[in-house]
Coordinates of C-alpha atoms in Angstrom, one line a residue:
Chain C
M1 CA 145.8 102.8 112.7
T2 CA 144.0 106.1 112.9
P3 CA 141.1 106.6 115.3
V4 CA 138.5 108.9 113.8
R5 CA 135.1 110.5 114.5
V6 CA 133.0 111.2 111.4
T7 CA 130.1 113.7 111.6
F8 CA 127.5 114.0 108.9
S9 CA 125.0 117.0 108.6
L10 CA 121.8 116.4 106.8
R11 CA 119.7 118.8 104.7
T12 CA 116.4 116.9 104.7
P13 CA 114.6 114.9 107.4
M14 CA 115.5 111.2 107.5
V15 CA 113.4 108.0 107.9
I16 CA 113.9 106.8 111.5
P17 CA 115.8 103.5 111.2
Y18 CA 114.1 100.6 113.0
T19 CA 117.4 98.8 113.5
D20 CA 120.8 100.0 114.7
K21 CA 123.0 101.4 111.8
H22 CA 126.7 100.7 111.6
L23 CA 129.2 103.2 110.1
D24 CA 130.8 100.5 108.0
A25 CA 127.4 99.8 106.4
L26 CA 127.4 103.4 105.0
L27 CA 130.9 103.0 103.7
S28 CA 130.1 99.6 102.1
W29 CA 127.2 101.1 100.3
A30 CA 129.3 104.0 99.2
A31 CA 132.0 101.6 97.9
V32 CA 129.4 99.8 95.8
Q33 CA 128.0 103.1 94.4
K34 CA 131.4 104.3 93.5
A35 CA 132.4 101.1 91.8
E36 CA 129.2 101.0 89.9
F37 CA 129.6 104.6 88.8
E38 CA 133.2 103.7 87.6
G39 CA 131.9 100.8 85.5
H40 CA 133.1 97.9 87.7
D41 CA 131.8 94.6 86.4
D42 CA 130.7 93.4 89.8
P43 CA 130.5 96.3 92.3
W44 CA 129.3 94.2 95.2
T45 CA 132.8 92.5 95.4
L46 CA 134.2 95.8 96.7
Q47 CA 131.7 96.3 99.5
H48 CA 134.2 95.3 102.2
D49 CA 137.1 97.4 100.7
I50 CA 136.4 100.4 102.9
G51 CA 139.8 101.1 104.5
V52 CA 138.7 100.3 108.1
E53 CA 140.6 98.0 110.4
K54 CA 139.2 94.6 111.1
H55 CA 138.5 93.0 114.5
E56 CA 139.3 89.3 113.9
C57 CA 138.3 86.6 116.3
S58 CA 138.6 82.9 116.0
Q59 CA 135.1 82.4 114.6
A60 CA 134.4 85.6 112.7
W61 CA 135.4 89.2 112.1
C62 CA 133.8 92.6 112.0
F63 CA 135.0 96.1 111.1
K64 CA 136.2 98.4 113.8
A65 CA 133.4 100.9 113.0
G66 CA 130.8 101.6 115.6
L67 CA 127.0 102.3 115.6
L68 CA 125.8 105.6 114.3
T69 CA 124.4 108.0 116.9
F70 CA 121.7 110.5 115.9
D71 CA 121.2 113.9 117.3
W72 CA 117.5 114.3 116.7
V73 CA 115.6 117.6 116.4
G74 CA 111.9 118.1 117.0
E75 CA 109.0 115.7 116.9
R76 CA 108.7 112.7 114.6
N77 CA 106.4 113.0 111.7
Q78 CA 104.6 110.3 109.6
L79 CA 105.4 110.5 105.9
H80 CA 102.4 109.1 104.1
Y81 CA 102.6 108.0 100.4
I82 CA 100.4 105.9 98.2
K83 CA 100.9 103.5 95.3
R84 CA 98.1 103.6 92.9
S85 CA 97.6 102.4 89.3
K86 CA 95.0 104.1 87.2
L87 CA 92.4 102.0 85.5
E88 CA 92.1 104.5 82.7
D89 CA 95.8 104.0 81.8
Y90 CA 95.2 100.3 81.4
A91 CA 92.0 100.8 79.4
D92 CA 93.7 103.3 77.1
A93 CA 96.7 101.0 76.6
H94 CA 94.4 98.1 75.7
M95 CA 92.3 100.2 73.3
D96 CA 95.5 101.5 71.6
G97 CA 96.6 98.0 70.9
L98 CA 99.6 98.1 73.2
L99 CA 98.7 95.1 75.3
D100 CA 98.9 91.6 74.0
R101 CA 95.8 90.6 76.0
R102 CA 93.0 92.1 78.0
P103 CA 94.4 93.4 81.3
A104 CA 92.9 92.4 84.6
F105 CA 92.7 95.3 87.0
D106 CA 92.0 94.9 90.7
A107 CA 92.9 97.8 93.0
G108 CA 92.4 95.3 95.9
R109 CA 94.9 92.6 95.1
G110 CA 97.7 91.5 92.8
S111 CA 100.1 93.7 90.9
T112 CA 97.6 96.6 90.5
K113 CA 96.8 96.6 94.2
A114 CA 96.7 100.1 95.7
G115 CA 98.8 100.6 98.7
S116 CA 99.1 103.2 101.5
Y117 CA 102.5 103.4 103.2
F118 CA 103.8 105.2 106.2
A119 CA 107.4 106.1 107.2
P120 CA 108.3 107.8 110.4
T121 CA 110.6 110.8 109.7
R122 CA 112.5 113.2 111.8
W123 CA 115.0 116.0 111.4
V124 CA 118.4 115.3 112.6
K125 CA 121.1 117.8 113.6
S126 CA 124.0 115.5 113.1
V127 CA 124.9 111.8 112.7
T128 CA 128.1 110.6 114.3
G129 CA 130.2 107.4 114.0
F130 CA 133.6 106.2 115.3
A131 CA 136.1 104.0 113.4
V132 CA 139.7 102.8 113.5
V133 CA 141.0 103.5 110.0
R134 CA 143.6 101.4 108.2
D135 CA 143.7 103.2 104.9
M136 CA 142.9 106.9 105.3
H137 CA 143.0 107.6 101.6
R138 CA 140.4 104.9 100.8
F139 CA 138.3 105.9 103.8
E140 CA 138.2 109.6 102.8
E141 CA 137.5 108.9 99.1
L142 CA 134.4 107.0 100.0
L143 CA 132.9 109.5 102.4
P144 CA 131.6 111.9 99.6
W145 CA 129.7 108.9 98.2
V146 CA 127.7 108.7 101.4
T147 CA 125.0 110.9 99.9
H148 CA 122.1 109.8 102.0
I149 CA 121.5 108.0 105.3
G150 CA 118.4 105.8 105.9
K151 CA 115.5 104.7 103.8
L152 CA 113.8 106.5 100.9
R153 CA 117.1 107.8 99.5
H154 CA 115.4 107.9 96.1
K155 CA 113.0 110.5 97.5
D156 CA 115.9 112.5 98.9
Y157 CA 115.2 111.7 102.5
G158 CA 118.3 111.7 104.8
A159 CA 120.4 113.7 102.3
V160 CA 123.9 114.5 103.5
S161 CA 124.9 118.2 103.1
S162 CA 128.4 118.0 104.6
F163 CA 130.7 115.8 106.7
S164 CA 133.8 116.1 108.7
V165 CA 136.5 113.7 109.8
D166 CA 138.4 114.3 113.1
I167 CA 141.1 112.3 114.7
D168 CA 139.6 111.2 118.1
P169 CA 141.5 108.8 120.4
A170 CA 138.1 107.9 121.9
A171 CA 137.4 105.9 118.8
M172 CA 139.9 103.3 120.0
H173 CA 137.3 102.0 122.3
L174 CA 134.0 103.5 121.0
W175 CA 134.2 101.5 117.8
S176 CA 133.3 98.5 119.8
Q177 CA 129.8 99.9 120.4
R178 CA 128.5 97.6 117.6
N179 CA 127.6 94.0 116.8
L180 CA 130.7 91.9 117.8
P181 CA 131.6 88.2 117.2
P182 CA 130.4 86.0 120.1
D183 CA 133.9 85.3 121.3
S184 CA 135.1 88.9 121.1
D185 CA 137.2 90.2 124.0
Q186 CA 135.9 93.8 123.3
A187 CA 132.4 93.3 124.6
T188 CA 131.4 95.7 127.4
R189 CA 127.7 96.5 127.5
H190 CA 126.8 93.8 125.0
V191 CA 124.1 91.0 125.0
P192 CA 123.7 87.9 122.9
A193 CA 121.5 88.5 119.9
A194 CA 120.9 87.6 116.3
G195 CA 122.3 89.9 113.7
A196 CA 125.0 90.5 111.0
L197 CA 128.6 91.4 111.5
A198 CA 129.2 93.0 108.1
S199 CA 127.2 94.4 105.2
P200 CA 124.7 93.7 103.9
Y201 CA 123.2 93.9 107.4
W202 CA 119.7 93.6 106.2
K203 CA 120.2 90.3 104.5
R204 CA 118.7 87.5 106.6
E205 CA 121.2 84.9 105.3
N206 CA 124.0 87.0 107.0
H207 CA 122.3 86.9 110.4
R208 CA 124.0 84.7 113.1
E209 CA 124.7 84.8 116.8
V210 CA 126.4 88.1 117.7
L211 CA 127.0 90.3 120.7
A212 CA 124.8 93.3 120.2
F213 CA 125.6 96.6 121.9
A214 CA 123.0 97.5 124.6
E215 CA 122.9 101.1 125.5
Chain L
M1 CA 136.0 102.5 81.3
S2 CA 132.8 104.1 82.5
H3 CA 131.2 107.2 80.9
A4 CA 128.8 107.7 83.7
K5 CA 127.9 111.2 84.9
K6 CA 125.7 112.7 87.5
Y7 CA 123.4 115.6 86.8
V8 CA 120.8 117.6 88.6
I9 CA 117.7 118.7 86.7
A10 CA 116.5 121.8 88.5
V11 CA 113.1 123.3 87.7
D12 CA 111.5 126.1 89.7
I13 CA 107.7 126.3 89.2
L14 CA 105.1 128.9 90.1
T15 CA 101.5 127.9 90.9
T16 CA 99.0 129.7 88.6
S17 CA 95.9 128.3 90.3
P18 CA 95.1 126.9 93.8
M19 CA 96.9 123.6 94.4
H20 CA 95.8 120.9 96.8
I21 CA 97.6 117.6 97.4
T22 CA 95.5 115.7 100.0
A23 CA 97.1 114.8 103.3
I24 CA 95.9 111.8 105.2
E25 CA 95.2 114.1 108.2
K26 CA 92.0 116.2 108.4
G27 CA 91.4 119.6 109.9
A28 CA 88.4 121.7 110.8
Y29 CA 87.6 125.2 109.4
D30 CA 85.4 127.7 111.3
P31 CA 83.9 130.1 108.7
A32 CA 82.9 132.6 111.4
T33 CA 86.5 133.2 112.6
Q34 CA 88.1 132.1 109.3
R35 CA 90.4 129.9 111.3
L36 CA 91.7 126.5 110.2
V37 CA 92.5 124.1 113.0
R38 CA 95.0 121.3 112.4
Y39 CA 93.9 118.6 113.2
D40 CA 90.9 118.6 115.5
G41 CA 88.6 121.4 116.3
N42 CA 85.1 122.9 115.8
G43 CA 83.9 123.8 112.4
I44 CA 83.3 122.2 109.0
G45 CA 85.6 119.3 107.9
C46 CA 88.6 120.5 105.9
S47 CA 91.0 118.5 103.8
L48 CA 94.5 119.5 104.4
T49 CA 97.2 119.9 101.8
R50 CA 100.5 118.0 102.2
T51 CA 103.0 119.8 104.5
Q52 CA 106.4 119.3 106.1
S53 CA 107.5 120.5 109.4
L54 CA 110.8 122.5 109.6
A55 CA 111.9 121.3 113.0
H56 CA 115.4 122.7 112.4
N57 CA 113.8 126.1 112.3
S58 CA 111.8 125.8 115.5
R59 CA 111.8 128.6 118.0
V60 CA 110.9 128.7 121.7
L61 CA 108.4 131.4 122.8
D62 CA 108.7 133.3 126.1
T63 CA 106.0 131.0 127.5
G64 CA 108.3 128.0 126.8
A65 CA 106.1 126.7 124.0
I66 CA 107.9 125.4 120.9
V67 CA 106.7 126.7 117.5
T68 CA 107.6 124.5 114.6
P69 CA 107.0 126.1 111.2
Q70 CA 105.2 124.0 108.6
V71 CA 105.3 124.6 104.9
P72 CA 103.3 123.1 102.0
V73 CA 105.2 120.6 99.8
I74 CA 104.8 118.7 96.5
P75 CA 105.6 115.2 97.7
A76 CA 108.5 113.4 96.0
S77 CA 106.2 110.4 95.2
T78 CA 103.8 112.7 93.3
V79 CA 106.6 114.1 91.1
A80 CA 108.1 110.6 90.7
G81 CA 104.8 109.2 89.6
K82 CA 104.3 112.0 87.1
L83 CA 107.8 111.5 85.6
R84 CA 107.5 107.7 85.5
R85 CA 104.1 107.9 83.7
A86 CA 105.5 110.4 81.3
G87 CA 108.4 108.1 80.5
T88 CA 106.0 105.2 80.1
D89 CA 103.9 107.2 77.6
L90 CA 107.0 107.8 75.5
L91 CA 107.8 104.1 75.3
A92 CA 104.1 103.1 74.8
Q93 CA 103.8 105.6 71.8
S94 CA 106.9 104.1 70.2
L95 CA 105.7 100.5 70.6
I96 CA 102.2 101.4 69.3
Q97 CA 103.6 103.1 66.2
R98 CA 105.8 100.1 65.5
K99 CA 102.8 97.8 66.1
L100 CA 104.5 96.0 68.9
Q101 CA 102.8 94.7 72.0
I102 CA 103.7 93.9 75.6
S103 CA 101.9 92.0 78.3
P104 CA 99.8 93.7 81.0
D105 CA 102.5 92.7 83.5
A106 CA 105.2 94.5 81.5
Y107 CA 103.0 97.5 81.2
N108 CA 102.5 97.4 85.0
V109 CA 106.3 97.3 85.4
L110 CA 106.6 100.5 83.3
T111 CA 103.8 102.4 85.1
S112 CA 104.3 101.3 88.7
G113 CA 107.6 99.3 88.8
M114 CA 105.9 96.1 89.9
A115 CA 105.1 93.1 87.6
N116 CA 103.4 91.2 90.3
T117 CA 103.6 90.7 94.0
E118 CA 106.4 88.1 93.9
L119 CA 109.8 89.8 94.0
K120 CA 113.0 88.0 93.1
A121 CA 115.4 90.5 94.5
D122 CA 117.9 87.8 95.4
E123 CA 118.2 86.6 91.8
K124 CA 120.0 89.8 90.7
T125 CA 123.2 88.7 89.1
P126 CA 126.0 91.1 88.0
E127 CA 124.8 90.4 84.5
V128 CA 121.2 91.4 85.2
L129 CA 122.4 94.5 86.9
R130 CA 124.6 95.4 83.9
M131 CA 121.7 94.9 81.5
A132 CA 119.5 97.1 83.7
R133 CA 122.2 99.8 83.8
R134 CA 122.3 99.8 80.0
D135 CA 118.5 100.4 79.7
A136 CA 117.6 104.1 80.1
F137 CA 114.1 103.5 81.6
L138 CA 115.0 100.7 84.0
S139 CA 118.2 102.5 85.1
I140 CA 116.6 105.8 86.0
F141 CA 113.3 104.5 87.4
G142 CA 114.2 101.0 88.7
G143 CA 111.6 98.4 89.8
T144 CA 110.7 95.1 88.0
S145 CA 110.6 91.7 89.6
F146 CA 114.3 92.1 90.5
A147 CA 113.5 95.1 92.7
L148 CA 116.1 97.2 90.9
A149 CA 117.3 100.4 92.5
A150 CA 116.5 103.6 90.6
H151 CA 119.5 105.6 89.6
S152 CA 117.6 108.8 90.1
I153 CA 116.7 110.8 93.2
I154 CA 113.5 112.7 92.9
A155 CA 113.2 115.2 95.7
E156 CA 110.3 116.6 97.6
G157 CA 109.1 119.9 96.0
W158 CA 110.0 122.4 98.7
P159 CA 108.6 126.0 98.5
I160 CA 111.4 128.4 97.8
L161 CA 111.7 130.3 101.1
G162 CA 114.6 131.5 103.3
S163 CA 113.8 128.7 105.7
T164 CA 113.9 125.9 103.0
V165 CA 116.8 126.9 100.8
S166 CA 119.1 124.7 102.9
C167 CA 116.8 121.7 102.0
L168 CA 117.3 122.0 98.3
M169 CA 119.7 119.9 96.2
T170 CA 120.8 123.0 94.3
E171 CA 120.2 126.7 95.0
P172 CA 117.0 128.4 93.8
I173 CA 117.0 129.7 90.3
G174 CA 114.7 132.7 90.9
D175 CA 114.3 134.8 94.0
V176 CA 113.5 133.5 97.4
Q177 CA 109.9 134.3 98.3
P178 CA 109.2 136.3 101.4
F179 CA 106.5 134.0 102.9
T180 CA 107.1 132.8 106.4
G181 CA 104.7 130.0 106.9
L182 CA 101.4 128.2 106.0
L183 CA 99.2 131.3 106.8
D184 CA 101.0 133.3 104.0
M185 CA 100.9 130.5 101.5
T186 CA 97.6 128.7 101.9
E187 CA 93.9 129.5 102.0
V188 CA 90.7 127.5 102.6
L189 CA 88.3 127.2 99.7
P190 CA 84.7 126.0 100.2
I191 CA 83.7 122.8 98.4
V192 CA 79.9 122.9 98.2
R193 CA 77.8 120.0 97.0
K194 CA 74.2 120.9 96.2
N195 CA 71.0 118.8 95.9
D196 CA 69.0 120.5 93.2
V197 CA 66.0 118.1 93.6
A198 CA 65.6 118.9 97.3
D199 CA 66.1 122.6 96.6
M200 CA 63.7 122.5 93.7
E201 CA 66.3 124.1 91.5
G202 CA 66.4 123.6 87.7
K203 CA 64.3 125.0 84.9
F204 CA 63.0 121.7 83.7
L205 CA 63.0 119.8 86.9
Q206 CA 59.3 119.5 87.3
D207 CA 58.8 118.5 83.6
V208 CA 61.5 115.9 83.7
V209 CA 60.9 114.3 87.1
G210 CA 57.2 115.0 87.5
F211 CA 55.4 116.8 90.3
E212 CA 54.2 113.5 92.0
N213 CA 57.7 112.1 92.1
L214 CA 59.1 115.3 93.5
V215 CA 56.5 115.2 96.4
T216 CA 57.3 111.6 97.1
Y217 CA 61.0 112.3 97.1
A218 CA 60.6 115.3 99.5
Q219 CA 58.4 113.2 101.9
A220 CA 60.9 110.3 101.9
E221 CA 63.8 112.7 102.5
G222 CA 62.0 114.5 105.3
A223 CA 61.2 111.2 107.0
S224 CA 64.7 109.9 106.7
R225 CA 66.1 113.1 108.1
A226 CA 63.6 113.0 111.0
D227 CA 64.6 109.4 111.7
S228 CA 68.3 110.3 111.7
K229 CA 67.7 113.3 114.1
A230 CA 65.8 111.1 116.5
K231 CA 68.6 108.6 116.5
K232 CA 71.1 111.3 117.1
A233 CA 69.0 112.6 120.0
A234 CA 68.9 109.1 121.5
K235 CA 72.7 109.0 121.0
E236 CA 72.4 106.1 118.5
E237 CA 74.4 106.0 115.3
G238 CA 72.5 108.0 112.7
K239 CA 73.0 107.8 109.0
K240 CA 73.9 110.8 106.9
T241 CA 70.8 111.6 104.8
D242 CA 71.5 115.0 103.2
L243 CA 73.4 115.0 99.9
R244 CA 74.1 118.7 100.5
T245 CA 77.5 119.2 102.0
L246 CA 79.8 122.1 102.8
N247 CA 83.5 121.2 103.3
G248 CA 86.7 123.2 103.3
M249 CA 89.8 122.5 101.3
E250 CA 93.2 123.9 102.2
T251 CA 94.9 125.0 99.1
V252 CA 98.3 126.5 98.2
K253 CA 97.7 130.0 96.9
T254 CA 98.4 131.1 93.3
G255 CA 101.9 132.6 92.9
V256 CA 103.8 130.3 95.3
A257 CA 107.2 129.0 93.9
F258 CA 108.4 125.4 94.4
A259 CA 111.7 123.9 93.6
L260 CA 111.6 120.5 91.8
R261 CA 115.0 118.7 91.8
V262 CA 116.0 115.4 90.2
E263 CA 119.4 113.9 90.3
V264 CA 120.2 111.4 87.5
T265 CA 123.1 109.0 87.4
S266 CA 123.5 108.7 83.6
F267 CA 125.4 105.7 82.5
D268 CA 124.7 106.7 78.9
P269 CA 123.5 110.1 77.5
S270 CA 120.1 108.4 76.8
H271 CA 119.5 108.1 80.5
L272 CA 119.7 111.9 81.1
G273 CA 117.8 112.4 77.9
L274 CA 114.9 110.2 78.9
M275 CA 114.5 112.1 82.2
L276 CA 114.6 115.4 80.3
L277 CA 111.9 114.2 77.9
S278 CA 109.8 113.0 80.9
M279 CA 110.3 116.4 82.6
Q280 CA 109.4 118.2 79.5
S281 CA 106.2 116.2 79.2
F282 CA 105.4 116.9 82.9
L283 CA 105.9 120.6 82.4
R284 CA 103.7 120.6 79.2
D285 CA 100.9 118.9 81.2
G286 CA 101.4 121.7 83.8
Q287 CA 99.2 120.2 86.5
V288 CA 99.9 118.6 89.8
G289 CA 97.7 117.5 92.7
G290 CA 93.9 116.9 93.0
K291 CA 90.8 118.6 91.7
A292 CA 92.3 119.0 88.3
A293 CA 88.8 119.2 86.8
R294 CA 88.2 122.4 88.9
G295 CA 91.4 123.8 87.4
F296 CA 93.4 123.3 90.5
G297 CA 97.1 122.6 90.5
R298 CA 98.1 124.5 87.3
F299 CA 101.7 125.7 87.2
V300 CA 104.3 127.2 84.9
A301 CA 108.1 126.7 85.0
S302 CA 109.7 130.0 86.0
G303 CA 113.3 128.8 85.7
T304 CA 115.2 125.7 84.6
R305 CA 118.8 124.6 84.8
L306 CA 121.0 121.6 84.3
Y307 CA 123.9 121.0 86.6
E308 CA 126.7 118.4 86.5
V309 CA 127.7 116.9 89.9
D310 CA 131.2 115.8 90.7
P311 CA 130.5 112.7 92.9
A312 CA 134.0 112.8 94.4
T313 CA 133.5 116.3 95.8
R314 CA 129.7 116.8 95.6
T315 CA 130.3 120.1 93.9
T316 CA 127.9 121.2 91.2
T317 CA 128.5 123.1 88.0
V318 CA 125.9 124.8 85.9
I319 CA 125.9 123.4 82.4
A320 CA 123.0 125.2 80.8
S321 CA 119.5 126.6 81.0
L322 CA 117.3 123.6 80.1
F323 CA 114.0 124.7 78.6
D324 CA 112.6 127.8 76.9
D325 CA 109.4 129.3 78.3
K326 CA 105.9 127.9 78.1
S327 CA 105.0 129.6 74.9
T328 CA 107.5 127.4 73.1
G329 CA 106.1 124.2 74.6
Y330 CA 109.2 124.1 76.8
A331 CA 111.5 123.5 73.9
F332 CA 115.0 122.4 74.8
A333 CA 117.6 125.2 75.0
D334 CA 120.5 124.9 72.7
N335 CA 123.4 123.1 74.4
P336 CA 125.6 120.2 73.2
V337 CA 125.1 118.1 76.4
V338 CA 121.3 118.5 76.2
D339 CA 121.2 117.9 72.4
E340 CA 123.3 114.7 72.7
A341 CA 121.2 113.4 75.6
V342 CA 117.8 114.1 73.9
M343 CA 118.9 112.6 70.6
A344 CA 120.2 109.5 72.4
A345 CA 116.9 109.2 74.3
Q346 CA 114.9 109.5 71.2
D347 CA 116.9 106.7 69.6
Y348 CA 116.4 104.6 72.7
V349 CA 112.6 105.3 72.7
D350 CA 112.4 104.4 68.9
S351 CA 114.2 101.1 69.4
I352 CA 112.8 99.9 72.8
S353 CA 112.5 96.1 72.7
P354 CA 109.4 94.3 74.1
Q355 CA 111.6 91.2 74.6
L356 CA 113.9 93.0 77.1
L357 CA 110.9 94.5 79.0
E358 CA 109.3 91.0 79.2
A359 CA 112.5 89.4 80.4
F360 CA 112.8 91.9 83.2
T361 CA 109.1 91.6 84.0
K362 CA 109.4 87.8 84.4
A363 CA 112.8 88.0 86.0
D364 CA 114.0 85.7 83.2
A365 CA 117.7 85.7 83.7
K366 CA 118.3 83.2 80.9
T367 CA 116.8 85.5 78.2
L368 CA 118.6 88.5 79.7
K369 CA 121.9 86.5 79.4
M370 CA 121.1 85.8 75.8
L371 CA 120.2 89.5 75.1
S372 CA 123.3 90.5 76.9
K373 CA 125.5 88.5 74.5
E374 CA 123.7 90.0 71.5
V375 CA 124.4 93.5 72.9
A376 CA 128.1 92.7 73.5

């Protein structure tokens, strides 16, 4: 059992998350990316193989990995981007004989609907998380695969430029600043809420009663 | 055993005409003082070009005010759209030559990533994901009814400055430019719309329109303008009546360098190759942003490079220079990695199957399973 503090530095602004982010979520994502890159048949089966200790209760478990904290810099900005299909492209494709039937084009609805999207972004000096590590080798081999934090990774937002891992005894209690099982004895400033205990956190089917950390 | 590799395609470009990529915010330009105010102020309306703030480079003045530098950027979504369309065109040309057809929905998947508004992201089985990883286009651009993740990262095009070097995926290929902010890199150009009929301009105007009609037009316009002025004076909502307008447009000056960076996870050489062919097509087009008909947004590549990334350490190694200069049509430089990738991509393009595209379009897992067995 090694208590650690992980600090990420970013080289691009990140999309401000609208929910709390757990350190183990980043590692699970990294585990899937690594497995996929290495040609694993079903990378998702490795999402919980992240080398972090588990906190097991009678009803459920969670990783001993806390919420990420963000050291923000400057004001928030609105990233604006649009989705737009060009009528001319469809007309050309039809005239060239590419399409098997006449296309319907409507920029107001359906699949060719134009869209205007916003994402709040902000620069961040560092992102910190605490964890109690069971398998340091596995933990450290996954960290370089955490290439981005937050949404719009495919647009290079929230790109990680470097990270550091330090042994920090404070992690022995700070890991519990996260979603905990309802019968956990580690709850301090926690309140009952609905959420997930392990990745994928976004998946509605994983949501259940938890004790969420209230700052 | 996987043969996957990660690469970064690095292209530095140089604007050869003014460039404008419209931001949603508006500004005001005062021609008397030649001052552009972001975002509200006195003066004529001015479209702003897209910018990013560099909050990590903010400085505090003696007065306590915080100054956050802003720089113009080429948005990642603009570059991604160009590359995806270039890739689509390559596949479309191959299908047309082979007299094969696809549905409008499948075409929609290629150009925009979406077949329709109904996503079936939860129906992604490991088999579906494996099939998608095998296909060059779907792997690097993603999308479809399965909401597949793209295995490419297309970065914002940052200007190459001392203050932005740390934002880039890989170091600049050419020199860092000495600009310090928006004032050095942008200028406001006037966009004038005339009304030749009201101004009685045009050699044959009277012959074509007729004197009587011109008088009637002038009277109607005058009355309409008087009505609008009266409404304005009474603080009611008046309608704009004059076709003549003078607006400003903020543009990036000629001679500003931007860094375009694309990371590709290549599960097969054809994946890297397809992105290279798409990039080549984008460079040959040589235009980005709005007002293309006015000649805006032209650029040339000033330096290109291919890197391999070691994902375990995130270190990058230069493999080769990628393209020759514009005079060669950005021909690929001689290199075994590039040659293999481009040849594999050309084979892929020549054999793209409408059946596979339709199966992904309709989220038809059964057909994909059958096709998967055929491939195996």
